[in-house]
Coordinates of C-alpha atoms and ligand atoms in Angstrom, one line a residue:
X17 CA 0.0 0.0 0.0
X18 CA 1.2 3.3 -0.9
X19 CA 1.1 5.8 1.2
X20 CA 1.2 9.9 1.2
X21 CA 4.7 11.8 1.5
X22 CA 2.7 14.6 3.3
X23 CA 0.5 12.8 5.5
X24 CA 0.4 9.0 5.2
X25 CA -3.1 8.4 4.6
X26 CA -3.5 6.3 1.3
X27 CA -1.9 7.5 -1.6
X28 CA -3.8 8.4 -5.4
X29 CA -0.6 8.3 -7.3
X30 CA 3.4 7.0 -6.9
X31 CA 6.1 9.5 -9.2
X32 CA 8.3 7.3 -9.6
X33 CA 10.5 9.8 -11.5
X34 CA 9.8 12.7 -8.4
X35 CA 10.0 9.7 -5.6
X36 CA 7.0 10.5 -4.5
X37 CA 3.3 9.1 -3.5
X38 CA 1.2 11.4 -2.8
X39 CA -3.0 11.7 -1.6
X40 CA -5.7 13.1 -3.3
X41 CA -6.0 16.4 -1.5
X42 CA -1.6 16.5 -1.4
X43 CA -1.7 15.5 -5.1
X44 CA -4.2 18.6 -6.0
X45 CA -1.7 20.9 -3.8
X46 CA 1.4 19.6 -5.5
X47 CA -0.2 20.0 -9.7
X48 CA -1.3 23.6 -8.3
X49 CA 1.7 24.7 -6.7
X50 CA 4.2 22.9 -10.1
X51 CA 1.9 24.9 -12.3
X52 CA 2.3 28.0 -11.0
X53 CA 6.4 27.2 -10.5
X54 CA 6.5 26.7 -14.2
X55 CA 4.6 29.7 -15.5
X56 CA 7.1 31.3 -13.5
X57 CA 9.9 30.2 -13.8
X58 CA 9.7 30.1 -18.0
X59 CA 8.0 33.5 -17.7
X60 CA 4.4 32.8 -19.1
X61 CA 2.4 35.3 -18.2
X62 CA 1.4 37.8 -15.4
X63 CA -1.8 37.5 -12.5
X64 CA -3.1 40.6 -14.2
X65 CA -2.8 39.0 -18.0
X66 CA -6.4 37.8 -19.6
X67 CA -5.6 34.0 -20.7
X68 CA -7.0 32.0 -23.2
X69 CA -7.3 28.5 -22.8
X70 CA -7.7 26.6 -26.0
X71 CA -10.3 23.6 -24.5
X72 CA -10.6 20.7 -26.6
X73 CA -13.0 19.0 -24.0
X74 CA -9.9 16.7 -23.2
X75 CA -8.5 15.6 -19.7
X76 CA -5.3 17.8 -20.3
X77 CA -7.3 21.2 -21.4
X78 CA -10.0 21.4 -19.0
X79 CA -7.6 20.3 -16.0
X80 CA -5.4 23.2 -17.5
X81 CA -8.5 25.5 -16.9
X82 CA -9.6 24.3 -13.8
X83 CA -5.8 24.7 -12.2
X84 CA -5.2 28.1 -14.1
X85 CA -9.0 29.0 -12.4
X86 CA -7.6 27.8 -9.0
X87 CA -4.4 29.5 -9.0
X88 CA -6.8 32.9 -9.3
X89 CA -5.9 33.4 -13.0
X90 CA -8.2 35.4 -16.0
X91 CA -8.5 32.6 -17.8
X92 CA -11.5 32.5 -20.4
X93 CA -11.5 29.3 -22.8
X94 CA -12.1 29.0 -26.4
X95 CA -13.6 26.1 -28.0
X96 CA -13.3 25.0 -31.8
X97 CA -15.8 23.1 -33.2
X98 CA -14.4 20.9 -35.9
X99 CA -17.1 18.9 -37.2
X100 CA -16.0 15.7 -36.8
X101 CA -18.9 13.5 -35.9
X102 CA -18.6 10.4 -37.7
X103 CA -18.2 7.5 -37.0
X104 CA -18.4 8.8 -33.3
X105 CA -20.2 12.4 -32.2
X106 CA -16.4 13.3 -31.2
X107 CA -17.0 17.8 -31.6
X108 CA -20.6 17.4 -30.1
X109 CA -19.6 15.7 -27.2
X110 CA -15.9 17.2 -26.3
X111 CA -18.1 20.7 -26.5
X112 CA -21.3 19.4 -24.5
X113 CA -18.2 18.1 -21.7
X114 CA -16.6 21.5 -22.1
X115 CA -20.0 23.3 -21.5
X116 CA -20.7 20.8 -18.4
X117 CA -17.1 21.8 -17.1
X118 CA -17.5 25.5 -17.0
X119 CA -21.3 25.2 -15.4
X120 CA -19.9 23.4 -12.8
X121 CA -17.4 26.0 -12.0
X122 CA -19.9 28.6 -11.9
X123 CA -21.9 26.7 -9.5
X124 CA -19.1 26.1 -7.4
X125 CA -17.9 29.3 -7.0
X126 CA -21.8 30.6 -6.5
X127 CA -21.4 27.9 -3.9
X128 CA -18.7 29.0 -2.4
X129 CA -19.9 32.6 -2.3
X130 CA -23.0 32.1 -0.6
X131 CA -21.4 30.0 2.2
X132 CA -17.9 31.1 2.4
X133 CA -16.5 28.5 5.1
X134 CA -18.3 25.6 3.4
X135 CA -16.4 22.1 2.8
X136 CA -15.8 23.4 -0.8
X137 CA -13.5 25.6 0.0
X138 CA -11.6 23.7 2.3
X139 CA -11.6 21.0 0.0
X140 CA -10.0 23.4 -2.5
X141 CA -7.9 24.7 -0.2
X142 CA -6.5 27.7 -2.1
X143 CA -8.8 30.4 -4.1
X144 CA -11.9 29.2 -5.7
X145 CA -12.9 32.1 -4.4
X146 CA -12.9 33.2 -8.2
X147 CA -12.4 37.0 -8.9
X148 CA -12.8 36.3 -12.3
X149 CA -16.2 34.3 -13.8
X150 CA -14.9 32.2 -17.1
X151 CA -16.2 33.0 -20.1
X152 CA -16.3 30.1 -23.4
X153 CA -15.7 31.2 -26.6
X154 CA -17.0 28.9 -29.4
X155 CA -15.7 29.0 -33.2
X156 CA -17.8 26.6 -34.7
X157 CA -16.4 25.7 -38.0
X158 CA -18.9 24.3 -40.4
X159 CA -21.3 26.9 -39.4
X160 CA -18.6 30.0 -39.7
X161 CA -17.0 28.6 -43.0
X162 CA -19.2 26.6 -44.4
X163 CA -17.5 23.1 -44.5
X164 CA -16.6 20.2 -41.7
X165 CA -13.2 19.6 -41.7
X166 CA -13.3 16.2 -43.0
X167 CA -15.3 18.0 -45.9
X168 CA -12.9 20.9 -46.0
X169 CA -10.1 18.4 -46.1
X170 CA -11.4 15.8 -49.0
X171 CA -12.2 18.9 -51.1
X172 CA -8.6 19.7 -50.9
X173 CA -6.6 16.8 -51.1
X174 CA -8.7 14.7 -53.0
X175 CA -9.6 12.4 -50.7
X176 CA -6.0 11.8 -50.3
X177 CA -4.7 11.5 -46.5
X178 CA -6.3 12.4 -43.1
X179 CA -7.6 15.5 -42.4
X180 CA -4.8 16.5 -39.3
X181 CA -3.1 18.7 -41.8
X182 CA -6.2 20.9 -42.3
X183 CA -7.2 21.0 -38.7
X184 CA -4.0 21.8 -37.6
X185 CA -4.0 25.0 -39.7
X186 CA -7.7 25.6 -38.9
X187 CA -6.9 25.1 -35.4
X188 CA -3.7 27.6 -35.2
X189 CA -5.5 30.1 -37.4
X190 CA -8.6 30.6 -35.5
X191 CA -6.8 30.1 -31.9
X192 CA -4.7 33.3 -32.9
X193 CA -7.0 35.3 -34.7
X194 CA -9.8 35.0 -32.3
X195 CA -7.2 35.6 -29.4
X196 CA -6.2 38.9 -30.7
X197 CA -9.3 40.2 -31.4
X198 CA -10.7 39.4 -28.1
X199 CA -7.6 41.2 -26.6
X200 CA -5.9 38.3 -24.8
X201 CA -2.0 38.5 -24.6
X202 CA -1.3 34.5 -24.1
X203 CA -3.1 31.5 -25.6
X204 CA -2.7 28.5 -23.6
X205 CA -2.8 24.9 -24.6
X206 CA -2.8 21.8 -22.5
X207 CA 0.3 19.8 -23.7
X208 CA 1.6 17.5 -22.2
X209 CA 5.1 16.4 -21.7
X210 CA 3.9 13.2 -23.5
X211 CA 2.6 15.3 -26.2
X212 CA 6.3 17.2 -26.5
X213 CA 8.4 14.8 -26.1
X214 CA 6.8 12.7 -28.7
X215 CA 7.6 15.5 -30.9
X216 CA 10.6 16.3 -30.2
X217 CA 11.7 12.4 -30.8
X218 CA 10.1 12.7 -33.8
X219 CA 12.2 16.0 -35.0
X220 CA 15.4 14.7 -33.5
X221 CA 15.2 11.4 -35.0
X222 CA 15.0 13.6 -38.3
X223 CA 17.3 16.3 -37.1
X224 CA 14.8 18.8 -37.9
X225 CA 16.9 22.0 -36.4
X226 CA 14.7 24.6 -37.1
X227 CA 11.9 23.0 -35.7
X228 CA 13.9 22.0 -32.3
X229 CA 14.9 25.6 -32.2
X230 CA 11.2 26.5 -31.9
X231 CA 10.0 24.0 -29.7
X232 CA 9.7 25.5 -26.4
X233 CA 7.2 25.9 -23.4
X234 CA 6.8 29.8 -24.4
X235 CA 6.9 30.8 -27.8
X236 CA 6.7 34.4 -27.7
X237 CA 4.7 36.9 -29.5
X238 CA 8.0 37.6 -32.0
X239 CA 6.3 40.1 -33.9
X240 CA 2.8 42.0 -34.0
X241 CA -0.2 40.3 -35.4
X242 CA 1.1 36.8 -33.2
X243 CA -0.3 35.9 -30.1
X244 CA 2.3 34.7 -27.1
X245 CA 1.6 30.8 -27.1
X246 CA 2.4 28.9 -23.2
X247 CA 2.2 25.1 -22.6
X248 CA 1.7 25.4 -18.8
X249 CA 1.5 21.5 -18.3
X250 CA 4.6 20.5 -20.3
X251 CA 6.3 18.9 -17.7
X252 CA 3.3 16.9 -16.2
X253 CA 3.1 13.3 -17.4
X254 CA -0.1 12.0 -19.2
X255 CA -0.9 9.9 -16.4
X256 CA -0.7 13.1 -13.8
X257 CA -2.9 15.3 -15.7
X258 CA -5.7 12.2 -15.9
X259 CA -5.3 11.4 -12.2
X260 CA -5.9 15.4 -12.2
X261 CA -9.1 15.2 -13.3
X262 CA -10.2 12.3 -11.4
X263 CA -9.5 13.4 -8.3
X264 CA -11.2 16.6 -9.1
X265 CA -14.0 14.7 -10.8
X266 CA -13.6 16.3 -14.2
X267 CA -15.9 14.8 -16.9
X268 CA -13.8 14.5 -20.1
X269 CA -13.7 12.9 -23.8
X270 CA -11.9 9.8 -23.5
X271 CA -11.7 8.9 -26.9
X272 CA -9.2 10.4 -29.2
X273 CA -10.1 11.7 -32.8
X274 CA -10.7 9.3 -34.9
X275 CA -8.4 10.6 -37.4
X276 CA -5.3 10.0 -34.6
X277 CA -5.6 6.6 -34.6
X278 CA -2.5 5.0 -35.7
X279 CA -0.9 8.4 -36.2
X280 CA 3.0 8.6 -35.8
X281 CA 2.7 10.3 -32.6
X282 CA 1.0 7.5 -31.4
X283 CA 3.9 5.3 -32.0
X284 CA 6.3 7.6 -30.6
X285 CA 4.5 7.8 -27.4
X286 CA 4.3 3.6 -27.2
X287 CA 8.1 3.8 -27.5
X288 CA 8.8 6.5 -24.8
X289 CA 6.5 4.7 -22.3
X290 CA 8.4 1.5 -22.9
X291 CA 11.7 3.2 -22.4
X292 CA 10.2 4.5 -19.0
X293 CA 9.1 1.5 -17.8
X294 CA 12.8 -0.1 -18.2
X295 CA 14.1 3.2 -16.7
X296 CA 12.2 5.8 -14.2
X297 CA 12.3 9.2 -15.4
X298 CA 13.7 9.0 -18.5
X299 CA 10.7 10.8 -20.4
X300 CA 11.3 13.5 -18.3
X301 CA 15.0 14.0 -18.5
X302 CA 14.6 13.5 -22.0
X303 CA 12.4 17.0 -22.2
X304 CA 14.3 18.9 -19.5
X305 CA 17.7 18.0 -20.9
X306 CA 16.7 19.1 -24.2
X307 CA 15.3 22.3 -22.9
X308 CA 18.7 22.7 -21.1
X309 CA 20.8 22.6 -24.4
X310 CA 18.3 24.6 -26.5
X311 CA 18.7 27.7 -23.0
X312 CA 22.6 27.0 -23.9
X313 CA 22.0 27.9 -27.2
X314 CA 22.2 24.8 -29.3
X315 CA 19.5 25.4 -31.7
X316 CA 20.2 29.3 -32.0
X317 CA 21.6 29.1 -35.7
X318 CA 19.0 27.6 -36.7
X319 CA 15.9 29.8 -35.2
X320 CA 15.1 31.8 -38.4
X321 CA 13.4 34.8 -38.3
X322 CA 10.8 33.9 -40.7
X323 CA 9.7 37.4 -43.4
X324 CA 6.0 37.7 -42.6
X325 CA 3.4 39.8 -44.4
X326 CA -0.5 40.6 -43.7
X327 CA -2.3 38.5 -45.1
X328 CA -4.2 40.9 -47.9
X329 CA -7.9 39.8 -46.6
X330 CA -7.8 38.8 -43.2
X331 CA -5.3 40.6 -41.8
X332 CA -3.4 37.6 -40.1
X333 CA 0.7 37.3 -40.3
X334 CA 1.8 34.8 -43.7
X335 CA 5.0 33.9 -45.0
X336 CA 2.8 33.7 -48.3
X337 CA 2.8 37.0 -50.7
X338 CA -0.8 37.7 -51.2
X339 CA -3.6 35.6 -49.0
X340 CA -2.1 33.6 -46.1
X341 CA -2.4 29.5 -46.4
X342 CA -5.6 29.5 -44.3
X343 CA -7.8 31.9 -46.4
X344 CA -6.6 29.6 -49.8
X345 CA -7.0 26.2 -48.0
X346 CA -11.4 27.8 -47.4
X347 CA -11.2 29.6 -50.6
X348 CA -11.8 32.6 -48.8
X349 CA -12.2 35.4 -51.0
X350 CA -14.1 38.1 -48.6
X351 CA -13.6 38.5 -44.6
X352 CA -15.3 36.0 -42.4
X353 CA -15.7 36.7 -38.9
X354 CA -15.8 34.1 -36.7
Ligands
AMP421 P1 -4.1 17.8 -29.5 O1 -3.4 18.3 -30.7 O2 -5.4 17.2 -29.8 O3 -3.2 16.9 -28.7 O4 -4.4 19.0 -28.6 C1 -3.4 19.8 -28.0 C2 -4.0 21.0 -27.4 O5 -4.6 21.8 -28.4 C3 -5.1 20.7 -26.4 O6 -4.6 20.4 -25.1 C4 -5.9 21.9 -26.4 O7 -5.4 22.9 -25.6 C5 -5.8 22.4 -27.9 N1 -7.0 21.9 -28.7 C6 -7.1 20.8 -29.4 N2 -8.3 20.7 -30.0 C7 -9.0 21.8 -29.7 C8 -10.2 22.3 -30.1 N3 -11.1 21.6 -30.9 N4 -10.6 23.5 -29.6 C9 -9.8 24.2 -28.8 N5 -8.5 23.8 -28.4 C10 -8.1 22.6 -28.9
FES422 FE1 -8.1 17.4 -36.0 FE2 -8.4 15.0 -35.5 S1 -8.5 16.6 -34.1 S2 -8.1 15.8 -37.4
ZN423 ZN1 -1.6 13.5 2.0
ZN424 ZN1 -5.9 35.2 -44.6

């Protein structure tokens, strides 16, 4: 039987790569008190900066929110509806868990408001006494520009592929647009260190320096017309970010995309978790170690200043002359708003 570090009732989870076993309440403590370390120490953003979370209706984003919440942060959260409801309803129900989320947050802090000493807010120890009531923004694709991505996607590539390439673009585009116009500095994601280091083996094992120089847990705002991008959980393991949300009773999607299935990231992340179960901690030092050389500089020469221009209709920053890739992947030829 495990037990907790802090106070030796039964533990929730065992870190093998911290040492350590905590409790439900101690774990809670512990992913508040490392997520506010790291948005310190790599600088992410303020307590008086307005934070958009980017909330797929996954374990990972809406624990991101909830902790971000907690810690007494703005943060507001934008969902992006992709269309993708077959052969599952996987946009309809990630945003009908991302709607349940946020109602139970308001009801909890009207909770906790009414009856101030109440066991909510011992349970939550810290704030939850929220200054700041979350608002969800929704970008619904199909309905904005006119096609699912699936649709979008088949139309473009001739049925060739999976649609991730097209989301992927839709995704960034309309997670940077919509954060600028609402006026938000940061746009937060919920990565995590599974996520990056799956990445990052995949770029290394091609020795793809231009992308290692630009993977990072803050890419900055490097010129006007991009929005500063933070991946506040990027040292957290997959399996701490779920126990997050179970503890807290967070109501998730469980299932992935259906276009991820049998993705390449996939396999890279089957890999990495066999290499930690033959040794502890290696996923980790594998991220931390790489971030150590990148802060020495070993990616510098290769971190290109890219020349960007307006796009010429919707105003967003392009390496393309003329209309930026997202308005010719829609065939956009007037301003949407979305
Ligand atoms: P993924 O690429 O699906 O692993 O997602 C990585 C991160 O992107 C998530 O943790 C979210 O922060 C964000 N994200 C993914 N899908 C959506 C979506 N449909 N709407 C808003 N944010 C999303
Ligand atoms: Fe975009 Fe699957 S989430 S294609
Ligand atoms: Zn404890
Ligand atoms: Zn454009």
């Amino acid at each position: 039987m495990m037990r907790c570090r802090k106070c030796g009732t039964n533990a929730v989870i065992n870190m093998r790569h911290h040492k350590l076993s905590l409790c439900a309440e101690h774990y809670e403590e512990w992913v508040l008190a490392q997520t506010d370390r790291a948005i310190e120490k790599y600088k992410m953003f303020a307590r008086d900066e307005r934070v958009l979370v980017a909330v797929s209706g996954g374990k990972d984003s809406l624990s991101l929110w909830d902790v971000l919440l907690r810690l007494g942060y703005q943060a507001d959260g934008l969902y992006i509806g992709l269309g993708i409801n077959e052969p599952l309803p996987y946009s309809d129900v990630s945003l009908e868990k991302t709607r349940a989320f946020l109602s139970s947050v308001i009801a909890r802090s009207e909770a906790t408001k009414q009856s101030p000493s109440s066991d909510l807010e011992i349970a939550s120890q810290k704030t939850l006494v929220m200054t700041h009531a979350p608002l969800l923004h929704v970008v619904d694709i199909p309905q904005t520009y006119g096609k699912t991505i699936p649709e979008i996607a088949r139309a473009k590539m001739r049925g060739q592929g999976k649609p991730c390439a097209a989301c992927g673009l839709t995704k960034r585009y309309v997670m940077n647009r919509l954060a600028l116009e609402k006026g938000y500095t940061v746009l937060a994601t919920g990565h995590n260190l599974d996520d990056e280091i799956a990445v990052l083996f995949q770029n290394t094992l091609r020795w793809q320096t231009g992308y290692l120089a630009r993977q990072a847990p803050v890419l900055p705002a490097s010129r006007e017309g991009l929005v500063k991008k933070v991946k506040p959980f990027c040292r957290f393991y997959e399996r701490e970010t779920a126990t997050y949300a179970l503890v807290r009773g967070i109501e998730y999607i469980y299932e992935e995309c259906p276009h991820a299935t049998g993705n390449l990231t996939n396999f890279y992340k089957t890999l990495l978790n066999q290499l930690e179960t033959e040794s502890p901690g290696a996923k980790l030092s594998f991220y931390l170690e790489f971030l150590r050389a990148r802060g020495e500089g070993a990616f510098e020469q290769f971190n290109k200043v890219e020349e960007l221009h307006a796009c010429e209709l919707c105003d967003q920053p392009t390496t393309a002359p003329g209309r930026c890739a997202f308005c010719r992947m829609w065939d956009i030829i007037a301003l949407v708003q979305p």
